[in-house]
Amino acid sequence: MNTRRDFLRKMGASALMLQLGSITSFSSAANQIGKPYEGRVLRVAIMGLGGYGTRVAEAMKACTKAKLVGVISGTPSKIKAWQARYNIPEKNCYNYDNFDLVKNNPDIDAIYVITPNALHHNQVIRVAKAGKHAICEKPMALNAREGQEMIDACKNANVKLLVGYRMHFEPRTLEVLRMRNVGDFGKVMFFQAQCGFKAGDPSQWRLNKALAGGGSMMDIGIYAINGARYMVGEEPVWVTAQETKTDPLKFKDGVDETIQFQLGFPSGAIASCLSSYNISHLDRFYLSGEKGFAEMQPSTGYGPIRGRTHKGELNQPITTHQTVQMDEMATIIFDDHRPAIPVNGEEGLKDLKIIDAIYQAAETGLKVKVKG
Ligand code: NDP
């Protein structure tokens, strides 16, 4: 007999939380109301068992449509610990030298690449060649050329490429987009994003150009870029950018400490953004239209996301971002579900083209056109 506990387990914490609130029409979770999930489960191996990989693994415990079943790691002791913690069989454990063998493993559907930025390009291409779907952390790659190569590799292998844009499934963010789409803000004129924190340990890979591909822009500034695109609802056509460096010992050549940048959109709307590794407590979005506004702070942290519009507080359900993301990604992979804001490789590439343009603008001082 089904007990209430069985029911809760089957529904998963995130899905249940979404059902209890006034979920937006954007989420496929709305389709599940009242029905335990009986569809296909996405069996995922995580590559790179670091800080964020651990967060994703913990969040996946509450997934209903995705399950952690494997690991790929350069650290044998972590593999052992994860096997014990997540009940992962030996046959689903790989290292960076042998993970191409996953092509012979029918029990893994997708690999989630959560390693330092510079490794994503090669690792995703190997995942594609092994015939597995690739989920890749942001930034998808170091530049647009690499991003395009990853898209091509996944297309050639007939596998999907998704980017870990967890905010694309966040209910309060989606509510602002719903309001914009129905005209509540009127014509959008201006967006502002402040994204930053103080980077600690100077020896971490994030401050190593060879592994990070840059500095704050690659890590946290990308949230401002991505946010500008989904909040304004257009693709920018030009950028200008200015870099400030106060600590060249910590933030070496090619590792940006702070960049201010501006984006221009076809409608005439503009965005003014700040990306920093040396300013604390920057996590704020502001969208201004002719008839109203939306303000979110925190806007992209792990949550809860908080915000208000000219109509009042945003009060959509609070979710664990990575739980919802992985459940939604299962439906994108298996059912071709189209989320309100895409998370495919092309979406990742758009951000990379803008990053390329921002670095060029910061270096030259010129207004740079974003490549279409
Ligand atoms: P960590 O340093 O915490 O973990 C990275 C892991 O990658 C390491 O633990 C290691 O795992 C593996 N790795 C493989 N090669 C190297 C290498 N040469 N140097 C260091 N680590 C290596 O980083 P994060 O988890 O914070 O970040 C990983 C990725 O996730 C980045 O691309 C980052 O931008 C993204 N990220 C996304 C977030 C989001 O909210 N979407 C939040 C935080 C990060 P092992 O020992 O198992 O091999």
Coordinates of C-alpha atoms in Angstrom, one line a residue, residues 50-337:
G50 CA 34.5 19.8 -6.0
G51 CA 32.5 22.5 -4.2
Y52 CA 29.8 22.9 -6.8
G53 CA 29.7 19.2 -7.8
T54 CA 29.0 18.4 -4.2
R55 CA 26.1 21.0 -4.1
V56 CA 24.6 19.5 -7.2
A57 CA 24.9 15.9 -5.8
E58 CA 23.2 16.9 -2.6
A59 CA 20.4 18.7 -4.4
M60 CA 19.9 15.7 -6.7
K61 CA 18.8 13.6 -3.7
A62 CA 15.4 15.4 -4.0
C63 CA 15.1 14.9 -7.7
T64 CA 12.3 12.7 -9.1
K65 CA 13.4 12.7 -12.8
A66 CA 17.2 12.6 -12.4
K67 CA 19.5 10.5 -10.3
L68 CA 23.2 10.6 -9.5
V69 CA 24.6 7.2 -10.6
G70 CA 28.3 7.8 -11.4
V71 CA 31.4 9.8 -10.8
I72 CA 34.5 11.0 -12.8
S73 CA 37.3 12.3 -10.7
G74 CA 41.0 12.7 -10.4
T75 CA 41.0 12.0 -6.7
P76 CA 40.5 8.3 -5.7
S77 CA 39.7 9.2 -2.1
K78 CA 36.8 11.3 -3.2
I79 CA 35.5 8.5 -5.5
K80 CA 35.4 6.2 -2.5
A81 CA 33.7 8.8 -0.3
W82 CA 31.0 9.5 -3.0
Q83 CA 30.5 5.8 -3.6
A84 CA 29.6 5.3 0.0
R85 CA 27.5 8.5 0.3
Y86 CA 25.5 8.2 -2.9
N87 CA 25.5 4.4 -3.3
I88 CA 27.5 4.5 -6.6
P89 CA 28.7 1.1 -8.0
E90 CA 32.3 0.6 -8.9
K91 CA 31.4 0.1 -12.6
N92 CA 30.1 3.7 -12.8
C93 CA 33.4 5.2 -11.5
Y94 CA 36.0 6.7 -13.9
N95 CA 39.0 9.0 -13.9
Y96 CA 40.0 11.7 -16.4
D97 CA 42.2 9.2 -18.4
N98 CA 39.6 6.4 -18.8
F99 CA 36.2 8.1 -18.9
D100 CA 35.9 7.6 -22.7
L101 CA 35.0 4.1 -21.7
V102 CA 31.7 5.3 -20.5
K103 CA 30.6 4.7 -24.1
N104 CA 30.3 1.0 -23.1
N105 CA 28.2 1.8 -20.0
P106 CA 24.5 1.6 -20.7
D107 CA 23.7 2.7 -17.2
I108 CA 24.8 6.3 -17.6
D109 CA 22.8 8.7 -19.8
A110 CA 24.5 12.0 -19.2
I111 CA 27.7 13.5 -17.8
Y112 CA 27.6 16.8 -15.8
V113 CA 31.0 18.5 -16.3
I114 CA 31.7 20.6 -13.1
T115 CA 35.5 21.1 -13.5
P116 CA 37.5 24.3 -13.9
N117 CA 36.4 26.4 -17.0
A118 CA 39.4 25.6 -19.2
L119 CA 38.7 21.9 -19.1
H120 CA 35.1 22.1 -20.2
H121 CA 35.8 22.2 -24.0
N122 CA 37.9 19.1 -24.2
Q123 CA 35.8 17.2 -21.6
V124 CA 32.5 17.9 -23.3
I125 CA 33.8 16.9 -26.7
R126 CA 35.0 13.6 -25.2
V127 CA 31.6 13.1 -23.5
A128 CA 29.9 13.6 -26.9
K129 CA 32.3 11.2 -28.6
A130 CA 31.3 8.6 -25.9
G131 CA 27.7 9.1 -27.0
K132 CA 26.5 10.6 -23.7
H133 CA 24.4 13.8 -23.2
A134 CA 26.6 16.6 -21.8
I135 CA 25.6 19.0 -19.1
C136 CA 28.3 21.6 -18.7
E137 CA 28.8 24.2 -16.0
K138 CA 29.1 27.9 -16.9
P139 CA 31.0 29.4 -18.5
M140 CA 30.5 26.7 -21.1
A141 CA 34.0 27.4 -22.5
L142 CA 36.7 30.1 -22.6
N143 CA 35.5 31.7 -25.8
A144 CA 33.0 31.5 -28.6
R145 CA 35.2 29.4 -30.9
E146 CA 35.5 26.7 -28.3
G147 CA 31.8 26.9 -27.6
Q148 CA 30.9 26.4 -31.2
E149 CA 33.2 23.4 -31.4
M150 CA 31.4 21.9 -28.4
I151 CA 28.0 22.5 -30.0
D152 CA 29.2 20.9 -33.3
A153 CA 30.7 17.9 -31.5
C154 CA 27.4 17.2 -29.6
K155 CA 25.4 17.7 -32.8
N156 CA 27.6 15.3 -34.7
A157 CA 27.2 12.7 -31.9
N158 CA 23.5 13.2 -31.8
V159 CA 23.6 14.0 -28.1
K160 CA 22.2 17.1 -26.2
L161 CA 24.4 19.8 -24.8
L162 CA 23.0 21.8 -21.8
V163 CA 24.5 24.5 -19.7
G164 CA 24.0 24.6 -15.9
Y165 CA 22.0 27.9 -15.9
R166 CA 20.1 27.2 -12.7
M167 CA 18.4 30.6 -12.6
H168 CA 16.5 29.8 -15.8
F169 CA 14.2 27.6 -13.6
E170 CA 13.9 29.9 -10.6
P171 CA 10.2 30.8 -10.0
R172 CA 10.6 34.5 -8.9
T173 CA 12.9 35.1 -11.9
L174 CA 10.3 33.5 -14.2
E175 CA 7.5 35.6 -12.7
V176 CA 9.4 38.8 -13.6
L177 CA 9.7 37.4 -17.2
R178 CA 6.0 36.6 -17.2
M179 CA 5.2 40.1 -16.1
R180 CA 7.4 41.6 -18.7
N181 CA 5.9 39.4 -21.4
V182 CA 2.3 40.5 -20.6
G183 CA 3.4 44.1 -20.6
D184 CA 3.3 44.9 -16.9
F185 CA 6.6 46.9 -17.1
G186 CA 5.7 48.6 -20.4
K187 CA 8.6 49.1 -22.8
V188 CA 11.8 48.0 -21.1
M189 CA 14.3 50.8 -21.1
F190 CA 17.1 49.9 -18.6
F191 CA 18.6 46.9 -16.8
Q192 CA 21.3 47.1 -14.1
A193 CA 23.2 44.1 -12.6
Q194 CA 25.8 44.1 -9.9
C195 CA 27.5 40.7 -9.5
G196 CA 30.5 40.1 -7.4
F197 CA 32.2 38.9 -4.3
K198 CA 35.7 38.9 -2.7
A199 CA 37.7 36.1 -4.2
G200 CA 39.7 34.5 -1.3
D201 CA 42.7 32.2 -1.6
P202 CA 45.1 33.7 -4.2
S203 CA 46.3 30.2 -5.3
Q204 CA 42.8 28.9 -6.3
W205 CA 42.2 27.9 -10.0
R206 CA 39.7 30.8 -10.4
L207 CA 42.7 33.2 -10.2
N208 CA 44.8 31.2 -12.7
K209 CA 44.3 32.4 -16.2
A210 CA 45.2 29.0 -17.7
L211 CA 42.4 27.2 -15.8
A212 CA 39.8 30.0 -15.5
G213 CA 40.2 31.7 -18.8
G214 CA 39.9 35.1 -17.2
G215 CA 38.8 36.5 -13.9
S216 CA 35.5 37.7 -12.4
M217 CA 33.8 38.0 -15.8
M218 CA 34.1 34.2 -16.5
D219 CA 32.8 33.3 -13.0
I220 CA 30.3 35.9 -11.8
G221 CA 30.1 38.5 -14.5
I222 CA 28.4 35.9 -16.7
Y223 CA 25.4 36.1 -14.5
A224 CA 25.0 39.8 -15.3
I225 CA 25.4 39.1 -19.0
N226 CA 23.0 36.2 -19.0
G227 CA 20.6 38.1 -16.7
A228 CA 20.6 41.1 -19.0
R229 CA 19.6 38.9 -21.9
Y230 CA 16.7 37.2 -20.1
M231 CA 15.5 40.2 -18.1
V232 CA 15.5 42.6 -21.1
G233 CA 14.4 39.7 -23.5
E234 CA 16.7 40.8 -26.3
E235 CA 20.2 40.1 -27.6
P236 CA 22.7 42.9 -27.2
V237 CA 24.2 44.3 -30.3
W238 CA 27.1 46.3 -28.8
V239 CA 29.2 46.5 -25.7
T240 CA 31.5 49.0 -24.0
A241 CA 33.7 48.0 -21.0
Q242 CA 36.1 49.4 -18.5
E243 CA 38.5 47.4 -16.3
T244 CA 39.7 48.5 -12.9
K245 CA 42.6 46.7 -11.1
T246 CA 43.6 47.6 -7.6
D247 CA 45.6 44.4 -6.7
P248 CA 47.7 43.3 -9.6
L249 CA 49.6 40.8 -7.4
K250 CA 46.5 38.8 -6.7
F251 CA 44.8 39.5 -10.0
K252 CA 47.5 38.8 -12.5
D253 CA 47.6 39.6 -16.3
G254 CA 44.5 38.2 -18.0
V255 CA 42.6 37.8 -14.7
D256 CA 40.1 40.6 -14.4
E257 CA 39.4 41.9 -10.9
T258 CA 36.6 44.3 -11.7
I259 CA 34.9 45.2 -15.0
Q260 CA 32.1 47.6 -15.6
F261 CA 30.3 47.1 -18.9
Q262 CA 27.4 48.4 -20.8
L263 CA 25.2 46.6 -23.3
G264 CA 23.0 48.1 -26.0
F265 CA 19.9 46.3 -27.3
P266 CA 18.1 46.6 -30.7
S267 CA 15.0 48.3 -29.1
G268 CA 17.2 51.0 -27.6
A269 CA 17.2 49.5 -24.1
I270 CA 20.6 49.7 -22.3
A271 CA 22.2 47.7 -19.5
S272 CA 24.8 48.8 -17.0
C273 CA 26.6 46.0 -15.3
L274 CA 29.4 45.4 -12.8
S275 CA 31.4 42.2 -12.4
S276 CA 33.9 42.0 -9.5
Y277 CA 36.2 39.6 -7.6
N278 CA 37.0 42.3 -5.1
I279 CA 33.7 43.9 -4.0
S280 CA 31.5 42.1 -1.5
H281 CA 27.7 41.6 -1.4
L282 CA 27.0 42.4 -5.1
D283 CA 24.0 40.3 -6.1
R284 CA 21.4 42.7 -7.5
F285 CA 19.3 43.1 -10.6
Y286 CA 17.1 46.1 -11.5
L287 CA 14.8 46.2 -14.5
S288 CA 13.1 49.5 -15.4
G289 CA 10.3 49.9 -18.0
E290 CA 8.0 52.8 -18.9
K291 CA 5.2 51.5 -16.6
G292 CA 7.0 49.7 -13.8
F293 CA 10.1 48.0 -12.4
A294 CA 11.5 44.8 -10.9
E295 CA 14.2 44.7 -8.3
M296 CA 15.9 41.4 -7.2
Q297 CA 18.4 41.1 -4.3
P298 CA 19.8 38.4 -4.0
S299 CA 19.3 37.9 -7.7
T300 CA 21.4 34.9 -8.6
G301 CA 22.8 33.5 -5.4
Y302 CA 21.7 30.0 -4.2
G303 CA 18.7 31.5 -2.7
P304 CA 16.2 32.4 -1.5
I305 CA 16.0 34.9 -4.3
R306 CA 14.1 38.0 -3.1
G307 CA 12.5 40.7 -5.0
R308 CA 9.7 43.1 -5.6
T309 CA 8.1 44.9 -8.5
H310 CA 6.0 48.1 -8.7
K311 CA 3.1 45.7 -7.9
G312 CA 4.6 44.3 -4.6
E313 CA 6.8 41.6 -3.2
L314 CA 7.6 38.5 -5.3
N315 CA 6.3 35.5 -3.4
Q316 CA 6.6 32.5 -5.7
P317 CA 7.9 29.3 -4.1
I318 CA 11.4 29.0 -2.8
T319 CA 13.2 26.1 -4.5
T320 CA 16.5 24.4 -4.4
H321 CA 17.8 25.6 -7.8
Q322 CA 19.8 22.5 -8.7
T323 CA 17.0 20.1 -7.8
V324 CA 14.6 21.8 -10.2
Q325 CA 17.3 22.3 -12.8
M326 CA 18.2 18.6 -12.9
D327 CA 14.5 17.5 -13.0
E328 CA 13.8 20.0 -15.8
M329 CA 16.9 18.9 -17.7
A330 CA 15.7 15.3 -17.7
T331 CA 12.5 16.4 -19.5
I332 CA 14.6 18.6 -21.9
I333 CA 16.8 15.6 -22.8
F334 CA 14.1 12.9 -23.0
D335 CA 11.0 14.8 -24.0
D336 CA 12.5 17.8 -25.9
H337 CA 10.8 20.0 -23.3

